CSV table of C-alpha atoms in Angstrom, one decimal:
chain,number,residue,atom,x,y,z
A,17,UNK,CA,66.5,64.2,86.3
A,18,UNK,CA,65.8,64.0,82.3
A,19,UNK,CA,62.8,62.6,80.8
A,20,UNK,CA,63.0,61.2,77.6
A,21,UNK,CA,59.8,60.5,75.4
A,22,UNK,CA,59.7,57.0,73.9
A,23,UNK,CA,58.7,57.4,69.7
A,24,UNK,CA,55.7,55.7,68.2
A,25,UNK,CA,55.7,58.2,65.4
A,26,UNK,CA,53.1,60.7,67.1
A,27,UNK,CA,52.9,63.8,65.1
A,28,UNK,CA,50.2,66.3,64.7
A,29,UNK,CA,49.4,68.2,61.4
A,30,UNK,CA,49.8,72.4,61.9
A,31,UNK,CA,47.3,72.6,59.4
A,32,UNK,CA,44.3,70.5,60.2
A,33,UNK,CA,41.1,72.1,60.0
A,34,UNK,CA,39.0,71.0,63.2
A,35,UNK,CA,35.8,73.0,62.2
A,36,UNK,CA,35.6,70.6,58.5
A,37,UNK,CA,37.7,67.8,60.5
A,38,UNK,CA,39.8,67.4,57.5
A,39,UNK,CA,43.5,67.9,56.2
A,40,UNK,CA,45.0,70.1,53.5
A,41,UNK,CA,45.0,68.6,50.2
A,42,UNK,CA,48.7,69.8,49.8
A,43,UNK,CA,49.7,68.0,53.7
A,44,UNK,CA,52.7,65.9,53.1
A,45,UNK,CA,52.8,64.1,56.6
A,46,UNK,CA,56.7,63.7,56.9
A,47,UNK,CA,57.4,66.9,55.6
A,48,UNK,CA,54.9,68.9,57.0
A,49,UNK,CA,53.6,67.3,60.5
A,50,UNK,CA,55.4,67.6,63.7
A,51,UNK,CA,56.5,66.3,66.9
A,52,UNK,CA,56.0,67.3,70.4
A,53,UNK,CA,59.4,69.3,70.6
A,54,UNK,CA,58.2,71.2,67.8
A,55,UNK,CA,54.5,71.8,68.6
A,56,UNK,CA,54.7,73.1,72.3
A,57,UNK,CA,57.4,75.4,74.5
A,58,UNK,CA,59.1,74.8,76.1
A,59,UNK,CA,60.6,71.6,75.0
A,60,UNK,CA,58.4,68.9,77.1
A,61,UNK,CA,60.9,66.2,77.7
A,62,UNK,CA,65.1,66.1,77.6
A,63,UNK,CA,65.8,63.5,74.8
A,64,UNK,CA,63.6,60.9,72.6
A,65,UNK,CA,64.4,57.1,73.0
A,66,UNK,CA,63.7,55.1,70.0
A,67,UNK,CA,63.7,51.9,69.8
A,68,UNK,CA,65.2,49.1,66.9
A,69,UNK,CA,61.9,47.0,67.1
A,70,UNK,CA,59.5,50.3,66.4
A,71,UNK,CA,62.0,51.1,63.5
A,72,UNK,CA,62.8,47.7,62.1
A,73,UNK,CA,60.1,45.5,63.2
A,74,UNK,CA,60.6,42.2,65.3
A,75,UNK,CA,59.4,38.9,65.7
A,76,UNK,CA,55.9,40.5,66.3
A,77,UNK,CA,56.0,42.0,62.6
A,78,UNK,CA,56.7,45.0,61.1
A,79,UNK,CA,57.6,48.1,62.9
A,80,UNK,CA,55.8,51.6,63.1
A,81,UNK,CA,57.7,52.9,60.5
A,82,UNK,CA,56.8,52.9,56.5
A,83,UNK,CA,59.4,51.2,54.5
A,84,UNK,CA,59.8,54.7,53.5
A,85,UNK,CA,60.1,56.1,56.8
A,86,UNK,CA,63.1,53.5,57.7
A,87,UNK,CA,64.8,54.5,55.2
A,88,UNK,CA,64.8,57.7,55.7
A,89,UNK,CA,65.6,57.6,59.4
A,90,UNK,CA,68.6,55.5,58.3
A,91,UNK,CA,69.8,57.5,56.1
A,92,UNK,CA,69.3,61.3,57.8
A,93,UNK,CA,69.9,59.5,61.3
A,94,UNK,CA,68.0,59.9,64.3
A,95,UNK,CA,68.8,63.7,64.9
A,96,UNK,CA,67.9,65.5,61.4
A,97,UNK,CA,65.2,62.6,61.3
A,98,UNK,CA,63.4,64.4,64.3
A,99,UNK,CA,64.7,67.7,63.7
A,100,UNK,CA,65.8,67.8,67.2
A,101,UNK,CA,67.1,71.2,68.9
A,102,UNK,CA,70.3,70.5,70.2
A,103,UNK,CA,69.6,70.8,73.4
A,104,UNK,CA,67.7,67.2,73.0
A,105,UNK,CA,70.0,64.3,73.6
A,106,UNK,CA,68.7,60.9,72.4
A,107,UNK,CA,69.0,56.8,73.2
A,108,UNK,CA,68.2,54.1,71.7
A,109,UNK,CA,67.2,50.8,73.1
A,110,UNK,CA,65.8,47.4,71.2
A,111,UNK,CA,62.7,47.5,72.4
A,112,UNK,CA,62.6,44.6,74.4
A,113,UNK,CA,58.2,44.2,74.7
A,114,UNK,CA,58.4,43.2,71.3
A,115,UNK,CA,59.8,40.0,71.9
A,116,UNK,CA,58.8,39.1,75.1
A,117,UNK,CA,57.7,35.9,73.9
A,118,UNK,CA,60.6,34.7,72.3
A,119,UNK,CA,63.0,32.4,74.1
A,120,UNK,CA,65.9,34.5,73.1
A,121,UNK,CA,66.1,38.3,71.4
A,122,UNK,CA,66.1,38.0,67.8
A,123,UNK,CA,69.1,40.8,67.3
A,124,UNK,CA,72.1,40.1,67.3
A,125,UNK,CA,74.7,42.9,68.9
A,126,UNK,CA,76.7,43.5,65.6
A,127,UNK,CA,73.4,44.5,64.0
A,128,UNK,CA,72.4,46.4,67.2
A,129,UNK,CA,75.7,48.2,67.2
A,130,UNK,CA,74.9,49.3,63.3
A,131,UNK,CA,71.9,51.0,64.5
A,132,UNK,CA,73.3,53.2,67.2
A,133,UNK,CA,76.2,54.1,65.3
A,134,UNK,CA,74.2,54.5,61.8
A,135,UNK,CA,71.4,56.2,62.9
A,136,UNK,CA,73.8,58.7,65.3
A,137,UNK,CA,72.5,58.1,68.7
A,138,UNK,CA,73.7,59.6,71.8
A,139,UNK,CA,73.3,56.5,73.9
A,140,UNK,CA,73.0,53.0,73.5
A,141,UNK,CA,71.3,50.2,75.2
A,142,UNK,CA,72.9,46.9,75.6
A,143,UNK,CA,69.8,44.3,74.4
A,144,UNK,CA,68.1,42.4,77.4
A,145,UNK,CA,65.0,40.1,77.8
A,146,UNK,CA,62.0,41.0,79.8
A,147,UNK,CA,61.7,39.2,83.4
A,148,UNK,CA,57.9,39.8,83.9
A,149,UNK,CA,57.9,38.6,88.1
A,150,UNK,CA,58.4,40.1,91.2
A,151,UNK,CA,59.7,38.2,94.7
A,152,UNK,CA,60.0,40.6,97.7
A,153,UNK,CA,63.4,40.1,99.6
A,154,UNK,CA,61.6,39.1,102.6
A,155,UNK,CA,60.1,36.2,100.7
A,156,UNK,CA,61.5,32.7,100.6
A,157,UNK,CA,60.1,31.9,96.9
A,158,UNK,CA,62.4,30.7,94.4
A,159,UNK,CA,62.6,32.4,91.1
A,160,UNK,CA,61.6,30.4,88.2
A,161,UNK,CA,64.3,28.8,85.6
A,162,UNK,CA,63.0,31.4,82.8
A,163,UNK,CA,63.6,34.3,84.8
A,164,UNK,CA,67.2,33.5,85.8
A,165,UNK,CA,68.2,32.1,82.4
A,166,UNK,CA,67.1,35.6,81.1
A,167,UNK,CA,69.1,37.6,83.5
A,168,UNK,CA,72.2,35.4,82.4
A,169,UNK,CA,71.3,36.4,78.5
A,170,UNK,CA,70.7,40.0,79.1
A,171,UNK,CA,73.8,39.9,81.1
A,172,UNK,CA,76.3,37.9,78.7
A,173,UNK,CA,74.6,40.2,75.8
A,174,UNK,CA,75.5,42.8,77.8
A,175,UNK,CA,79.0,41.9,78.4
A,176,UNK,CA,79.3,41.4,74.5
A,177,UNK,CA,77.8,44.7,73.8
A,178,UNK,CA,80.1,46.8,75.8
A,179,UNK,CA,83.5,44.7,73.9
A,180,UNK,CA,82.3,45.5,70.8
A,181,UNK,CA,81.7,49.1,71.3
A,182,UNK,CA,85.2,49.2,72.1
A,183,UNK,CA,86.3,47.6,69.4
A,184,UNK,CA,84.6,49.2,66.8
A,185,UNK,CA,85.7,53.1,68.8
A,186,UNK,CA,81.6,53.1,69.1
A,187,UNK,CA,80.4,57.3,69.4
A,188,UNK,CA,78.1,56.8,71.2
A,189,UNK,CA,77.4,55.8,75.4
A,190,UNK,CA,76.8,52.1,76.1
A,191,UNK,CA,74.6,51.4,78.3
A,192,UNK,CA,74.0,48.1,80.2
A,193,UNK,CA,70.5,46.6,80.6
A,194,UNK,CA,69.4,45.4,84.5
A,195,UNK,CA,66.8,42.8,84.7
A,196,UNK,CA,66.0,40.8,87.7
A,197,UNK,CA,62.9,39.8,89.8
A,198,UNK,CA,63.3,41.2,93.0
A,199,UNK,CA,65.8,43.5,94.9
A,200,UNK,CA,68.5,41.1,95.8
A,201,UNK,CA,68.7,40.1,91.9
A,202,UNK,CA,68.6,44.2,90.4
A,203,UNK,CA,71.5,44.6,92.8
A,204,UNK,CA,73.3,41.9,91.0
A,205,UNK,CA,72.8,42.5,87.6
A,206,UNK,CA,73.8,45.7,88.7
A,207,UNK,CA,77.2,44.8,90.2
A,208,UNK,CA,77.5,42.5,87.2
A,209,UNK,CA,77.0,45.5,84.8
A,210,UNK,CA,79.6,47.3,86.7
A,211,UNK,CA,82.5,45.0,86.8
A,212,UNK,CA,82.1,44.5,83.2
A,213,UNK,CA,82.9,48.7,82.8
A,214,UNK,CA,79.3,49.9,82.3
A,215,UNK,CA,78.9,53.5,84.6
A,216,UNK,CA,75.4,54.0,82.9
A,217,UNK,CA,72.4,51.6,83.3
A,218,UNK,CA,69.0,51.0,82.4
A,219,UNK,CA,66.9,49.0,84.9
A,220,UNK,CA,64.1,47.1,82.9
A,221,UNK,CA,61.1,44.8,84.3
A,222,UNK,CA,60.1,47.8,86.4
A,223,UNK,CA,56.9,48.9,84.6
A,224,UNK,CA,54.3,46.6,86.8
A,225,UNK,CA,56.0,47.0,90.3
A,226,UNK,CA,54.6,49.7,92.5
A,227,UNK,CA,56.5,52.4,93.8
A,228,UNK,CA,57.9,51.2,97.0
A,229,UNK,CA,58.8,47.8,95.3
A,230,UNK,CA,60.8,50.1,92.8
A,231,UNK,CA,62.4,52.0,95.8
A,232,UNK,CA,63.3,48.1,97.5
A,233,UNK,CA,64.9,47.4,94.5
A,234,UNK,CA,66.8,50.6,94.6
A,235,UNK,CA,67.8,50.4,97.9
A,236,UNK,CA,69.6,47.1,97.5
A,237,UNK,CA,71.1,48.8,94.4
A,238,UNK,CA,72.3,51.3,96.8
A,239,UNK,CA,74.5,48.5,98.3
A,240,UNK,CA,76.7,47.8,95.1
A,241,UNK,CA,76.7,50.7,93.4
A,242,UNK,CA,79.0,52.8,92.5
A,243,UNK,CA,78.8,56.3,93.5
A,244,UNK,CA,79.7,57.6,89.7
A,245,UNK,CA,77.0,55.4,89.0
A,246,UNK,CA,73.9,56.7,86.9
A,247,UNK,CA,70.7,54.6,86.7
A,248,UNK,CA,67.8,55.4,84.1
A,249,UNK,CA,64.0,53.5,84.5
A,250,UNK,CA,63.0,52.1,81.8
A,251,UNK,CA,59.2,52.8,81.1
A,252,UNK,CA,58.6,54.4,84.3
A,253,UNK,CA,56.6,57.5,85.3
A,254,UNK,CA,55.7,57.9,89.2
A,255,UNK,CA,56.3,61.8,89.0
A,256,UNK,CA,55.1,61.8,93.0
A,257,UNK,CA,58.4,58.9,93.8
A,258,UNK,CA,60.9,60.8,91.6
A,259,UNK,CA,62.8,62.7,94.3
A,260,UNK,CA,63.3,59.4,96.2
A,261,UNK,CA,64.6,57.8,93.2
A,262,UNK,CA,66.8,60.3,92.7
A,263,UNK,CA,68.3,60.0,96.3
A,264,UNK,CA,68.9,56.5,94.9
A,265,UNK,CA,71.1,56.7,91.5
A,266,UNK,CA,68.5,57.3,89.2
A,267,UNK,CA,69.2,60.3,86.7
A,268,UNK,CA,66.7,59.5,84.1
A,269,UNK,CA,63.6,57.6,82.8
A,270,UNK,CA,61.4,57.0,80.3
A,271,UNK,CA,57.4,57.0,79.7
A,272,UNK,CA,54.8,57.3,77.6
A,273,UNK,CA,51.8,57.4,79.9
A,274,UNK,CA,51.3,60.8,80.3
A,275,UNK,CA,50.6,61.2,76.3
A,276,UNK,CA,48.7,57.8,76.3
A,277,UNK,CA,46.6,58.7,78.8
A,278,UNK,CA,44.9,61.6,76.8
A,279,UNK,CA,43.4,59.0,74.8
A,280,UNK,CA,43.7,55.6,75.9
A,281,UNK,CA,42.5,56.4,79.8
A,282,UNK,CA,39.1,55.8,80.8
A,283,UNK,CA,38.7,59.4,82.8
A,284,UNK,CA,42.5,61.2,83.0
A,285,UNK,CA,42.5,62.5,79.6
A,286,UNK,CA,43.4,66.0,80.9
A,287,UNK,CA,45.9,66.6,82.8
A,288,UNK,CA,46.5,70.0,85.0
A,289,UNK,CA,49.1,70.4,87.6
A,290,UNK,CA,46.7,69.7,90.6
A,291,UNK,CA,44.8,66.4,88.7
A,292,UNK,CA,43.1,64.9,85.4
A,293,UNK,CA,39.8,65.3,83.9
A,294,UNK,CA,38.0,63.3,81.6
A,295,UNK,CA,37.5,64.5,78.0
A,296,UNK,CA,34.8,65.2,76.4
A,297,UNK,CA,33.8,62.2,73.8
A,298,UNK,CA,32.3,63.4,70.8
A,299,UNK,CA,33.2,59.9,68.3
A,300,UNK,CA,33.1,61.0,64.7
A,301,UNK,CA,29.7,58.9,63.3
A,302,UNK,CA,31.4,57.7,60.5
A,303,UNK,CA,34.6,56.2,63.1
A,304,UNK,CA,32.8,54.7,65.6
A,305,UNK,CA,32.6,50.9,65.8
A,306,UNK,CA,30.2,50.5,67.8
A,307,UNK,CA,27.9,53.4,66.5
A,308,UNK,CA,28.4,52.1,62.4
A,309,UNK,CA,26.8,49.0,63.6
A,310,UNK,CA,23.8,50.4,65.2
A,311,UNK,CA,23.4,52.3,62.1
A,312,UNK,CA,23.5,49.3,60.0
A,313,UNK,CA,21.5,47.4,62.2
A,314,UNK,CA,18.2,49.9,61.6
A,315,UNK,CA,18.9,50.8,65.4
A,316,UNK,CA,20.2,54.6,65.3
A,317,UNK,CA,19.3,56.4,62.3
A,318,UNK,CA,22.4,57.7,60.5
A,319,UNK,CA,21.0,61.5,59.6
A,320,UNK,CA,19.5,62.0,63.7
A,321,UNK,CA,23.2,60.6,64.8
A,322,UNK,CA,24.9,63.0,62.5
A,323,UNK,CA,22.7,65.6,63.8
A,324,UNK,CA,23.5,64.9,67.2
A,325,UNK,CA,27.5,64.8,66.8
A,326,UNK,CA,27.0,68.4,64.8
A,327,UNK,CA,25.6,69.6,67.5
A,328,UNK,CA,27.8,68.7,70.4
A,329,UNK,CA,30.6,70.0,68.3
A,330,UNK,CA,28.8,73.4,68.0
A,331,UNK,CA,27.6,73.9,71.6
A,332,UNK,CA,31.3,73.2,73.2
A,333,UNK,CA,32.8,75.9,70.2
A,334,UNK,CA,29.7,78.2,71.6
A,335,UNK,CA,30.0,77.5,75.2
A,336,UNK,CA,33.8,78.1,75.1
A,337,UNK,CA,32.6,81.5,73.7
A,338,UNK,CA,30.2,81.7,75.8
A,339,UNK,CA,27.5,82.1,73.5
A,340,UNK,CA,25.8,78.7,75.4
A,341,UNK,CA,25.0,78.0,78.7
A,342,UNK,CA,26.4,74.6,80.8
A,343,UNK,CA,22.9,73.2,80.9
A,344,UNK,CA,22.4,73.5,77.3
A,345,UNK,CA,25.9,71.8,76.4
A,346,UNK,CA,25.6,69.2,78.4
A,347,UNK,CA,21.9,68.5,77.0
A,348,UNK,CA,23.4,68.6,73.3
A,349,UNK,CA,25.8,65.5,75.1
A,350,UNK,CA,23.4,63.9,76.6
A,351,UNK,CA,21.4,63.3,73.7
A,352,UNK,CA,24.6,62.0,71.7
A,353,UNK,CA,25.6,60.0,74.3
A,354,UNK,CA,22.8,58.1,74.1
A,355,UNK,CA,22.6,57.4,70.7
A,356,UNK,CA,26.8,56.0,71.4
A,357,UNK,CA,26.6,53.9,74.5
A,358,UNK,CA,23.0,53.3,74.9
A,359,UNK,CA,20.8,52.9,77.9
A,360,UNK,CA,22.8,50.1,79.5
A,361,UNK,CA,26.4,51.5,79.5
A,362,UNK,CA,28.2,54.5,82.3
A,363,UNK,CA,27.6,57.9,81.4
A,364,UNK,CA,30.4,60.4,81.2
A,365,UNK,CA,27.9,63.5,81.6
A,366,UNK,CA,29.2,64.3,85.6
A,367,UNK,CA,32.8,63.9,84.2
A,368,UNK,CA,31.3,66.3,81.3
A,369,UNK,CA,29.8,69.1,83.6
A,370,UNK,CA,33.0,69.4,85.9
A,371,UNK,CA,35.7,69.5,83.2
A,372,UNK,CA,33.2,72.2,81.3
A,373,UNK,CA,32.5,74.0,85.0
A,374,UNK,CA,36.1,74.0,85.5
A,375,UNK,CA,37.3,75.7,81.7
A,376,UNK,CA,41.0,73.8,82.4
A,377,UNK,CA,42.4,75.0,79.3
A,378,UNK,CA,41.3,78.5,79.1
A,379,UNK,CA,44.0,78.9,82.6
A,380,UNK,CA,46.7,76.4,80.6
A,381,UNK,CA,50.4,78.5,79.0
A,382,UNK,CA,50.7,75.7,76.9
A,383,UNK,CA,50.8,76.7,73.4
A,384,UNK,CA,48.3,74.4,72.0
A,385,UNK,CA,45.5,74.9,75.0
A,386,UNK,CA,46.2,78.8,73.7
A,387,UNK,CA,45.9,78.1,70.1
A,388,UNK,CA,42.8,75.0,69.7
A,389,UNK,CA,40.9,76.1,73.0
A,390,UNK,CA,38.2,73.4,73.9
A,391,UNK,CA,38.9,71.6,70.9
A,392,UNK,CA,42.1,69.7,73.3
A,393,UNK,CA,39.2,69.2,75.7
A,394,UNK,CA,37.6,66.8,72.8
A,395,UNK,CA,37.8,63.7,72.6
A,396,UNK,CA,37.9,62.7,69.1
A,397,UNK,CA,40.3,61.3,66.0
A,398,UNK,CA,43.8,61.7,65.8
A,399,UNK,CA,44.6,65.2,66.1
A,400,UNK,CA,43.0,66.3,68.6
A,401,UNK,CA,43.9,63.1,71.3
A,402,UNK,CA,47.8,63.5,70.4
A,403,UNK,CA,47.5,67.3,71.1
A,404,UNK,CA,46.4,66.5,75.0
A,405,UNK,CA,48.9,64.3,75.2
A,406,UNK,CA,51.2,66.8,73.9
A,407,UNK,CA,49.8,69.3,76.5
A,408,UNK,CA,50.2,66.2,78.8
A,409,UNK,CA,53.6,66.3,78.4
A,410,UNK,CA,54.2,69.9,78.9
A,411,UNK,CA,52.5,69.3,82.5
A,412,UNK,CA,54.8,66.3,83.1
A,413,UNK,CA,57.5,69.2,82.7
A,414,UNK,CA,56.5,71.5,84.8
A,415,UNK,CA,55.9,68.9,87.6
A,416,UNK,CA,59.5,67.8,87.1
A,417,UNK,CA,61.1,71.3,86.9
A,418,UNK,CA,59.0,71.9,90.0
A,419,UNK,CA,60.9,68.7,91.9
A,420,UNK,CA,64.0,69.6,94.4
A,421,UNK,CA,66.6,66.9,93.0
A,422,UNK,CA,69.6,66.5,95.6
């Protein structure tokens, strides 16, 4: 099973100094940051899917790439762009979320073919439009006109997509986009995708079903499929499902969750190979929202929340040395807290005193856990979120190299 990490442009800076919270002067962020594959060991995932809409831009806007950036990536290609190891394959797809509101994709499959072949890509995925729906098979419910009109397009594109790769001798694998609203309609875009000569496909749509809908979907799969047949999830992560999705086709996915999570979940920031904890908030005074306009409102006084952020910072660095007890750590949070979220809002302190109690990181082989210490335990600013969800990843591959696939 390979796991391939979708980019946003997530990079960390080697150099960033968490004690000042500041970069070097001399940091040139393309030159100098770097990704996941190069920041942890082993390698946390099997490939990197990137898609046209984060690189280009689409209806939505501009991309998450710097005019710079594109260029660059178009003219080093995807590989040297990443500095991938060889052992890290890569596929591209066109990013399909971005233009879930349209009434057709805005690309065109000439122009999606340039981008696979340009930018060097091992794979390619044919472009498809989102069916956001679900019907059980048991159910008697009619699918609306939208969703099959945009199985059809993602179907016909498909078809198209797979000619022209032969016609232009494409380098790269093509692979056809599955979209339907139920099992009875994945199995035939599946067949569909098959006849047309496609022996890899991407099943999209997936990301709100819940597992055992996935694994009805696959099963009906089962019933056309071919047995050279290799499936991949698009934007799916159920880690605890993956040996039954296996049994069923499926070869490969994609997710970003496990980073997200470090900084966009409520409580699993941390992940371990048993469960998550909740990391430690510590909002820079001068970043917080919701803390600037307190201080500006006369509320919290700027200098006592300042104070009170210095000192959380310094009794975690002193309790991971163990120069501070737990009590007086989490009164240092307590008081911050307060200042943050105010008497009306949840407090995180129980979530506080088990991750502290508990020391995750000082018992984690990731490299970064071994380097920044309870600094990946904080949650704060850029540097220090993407670095648990870099450790996040290395767990994600460990839990996978720990599955029986057969």
């Amino acid at each position: 099973m390979k796991f391939y990490f979708p980019d946003s442009q997530d990079l960390v800076s080697p150099t960033y100094d968490f004690i000042n919270d500041e970069y070097s002067p001399y940091r040139v962020r393309q030159r100098d940051d770097v990704y996941a594959h190069q920041a942890v060991t082993p390698i946390p995932y099997d490939g990197i899917l990137v898609s046209k809409a984060v690189v280009d831009g689409s209806m939505k806007g501009a991309g998450k790439y710097s005019a710079p950036q594109r260029e660059r990536f178009y003219r080093l290609g995807v590989r040297n762009f990443f500095r991938l190891p060889d052992e890290c394959s890569t596929i591209g797809d066109c990013g399909a979320f971005n233009y879930i509101d349209e009434e057709r994709p805005p690309y065109e499959v000439d122009e999606v073919l340039d981008f696979y072949g340009r930018c060097g890509f091992d794979a390619g995925i044919s472009i498809d439009h989102i069916i956001f729906g679900y019907i059980p098979q048991e159910s008697d419910t009619e699918p609306e006109a939208a969703w099959v009109e945009r199985q059809q397009i993602s179907l016909e594109l498909a078809e198209n997509f797979l000619t022209a790769t032969k016609k232009h001798g494409a380098h790269f694998e093509p692979v056809g986009a599955a979209q339907g609203w139920g099992p009875d309609s994945y199995a035939h875009s599946v067949a569909q995708l098959q006849k047309m000569g496609y022996r890899r496909i991407a099943l999209g749509g997936m990301v709100p079903l819940k597992s055992h809908e996935i694994l009805a979907c696959l099963r009906a799969i089962d019933e056309v499929r071919n047995h050279d047949t290799e499936l991949h999830l698009l934007g799916i992560n159920r880690v605890d499902s993956m040996e039954q999705f296996a049994r069923h086709g499926v070869t490969s996915f994609d997710s970003t969750s496990a980073f997200r999570q470090a900084f966009m979940d409520d409580r699993n920031n941390y992940h371990t190979a048993t469960g998550a904890y909740t990391a430690i908030r510590v909002p820079q005074v001068d970043g917080n929202p919701a803390l600037k306009r307190l201080i500006l409102s006369g509320s919290v006084s700027q200098a006592q929340a300042i104070t009170a952020e210095r000192a959380c910072l310094r009794a975690l660095r002193e309790f991971d040395s163990g120069e501070t007890s737990l009590e007086e750590v989490l009164d240092a949070l307590a008081a911050y807290e307060s200042l943050v979220l105010g008497p009306k809002k949840k407090s995180y302190l129980a979530y506080y005193e088990r991750i502290l109690s508990d020391a995750p990181w000082r018992a984690c082989p990731c490299a970064l856990c071994k380097k920044h210490g309870i600094e990946i335990a904080i949650f704060r600013g850029t540097e220090r979120n993407k670095r648990r969800g870099f450790h996040n990843l290395t767990v994600l591959e460990a839990k996978m190299r720990s599955l029986t696939f057969g």
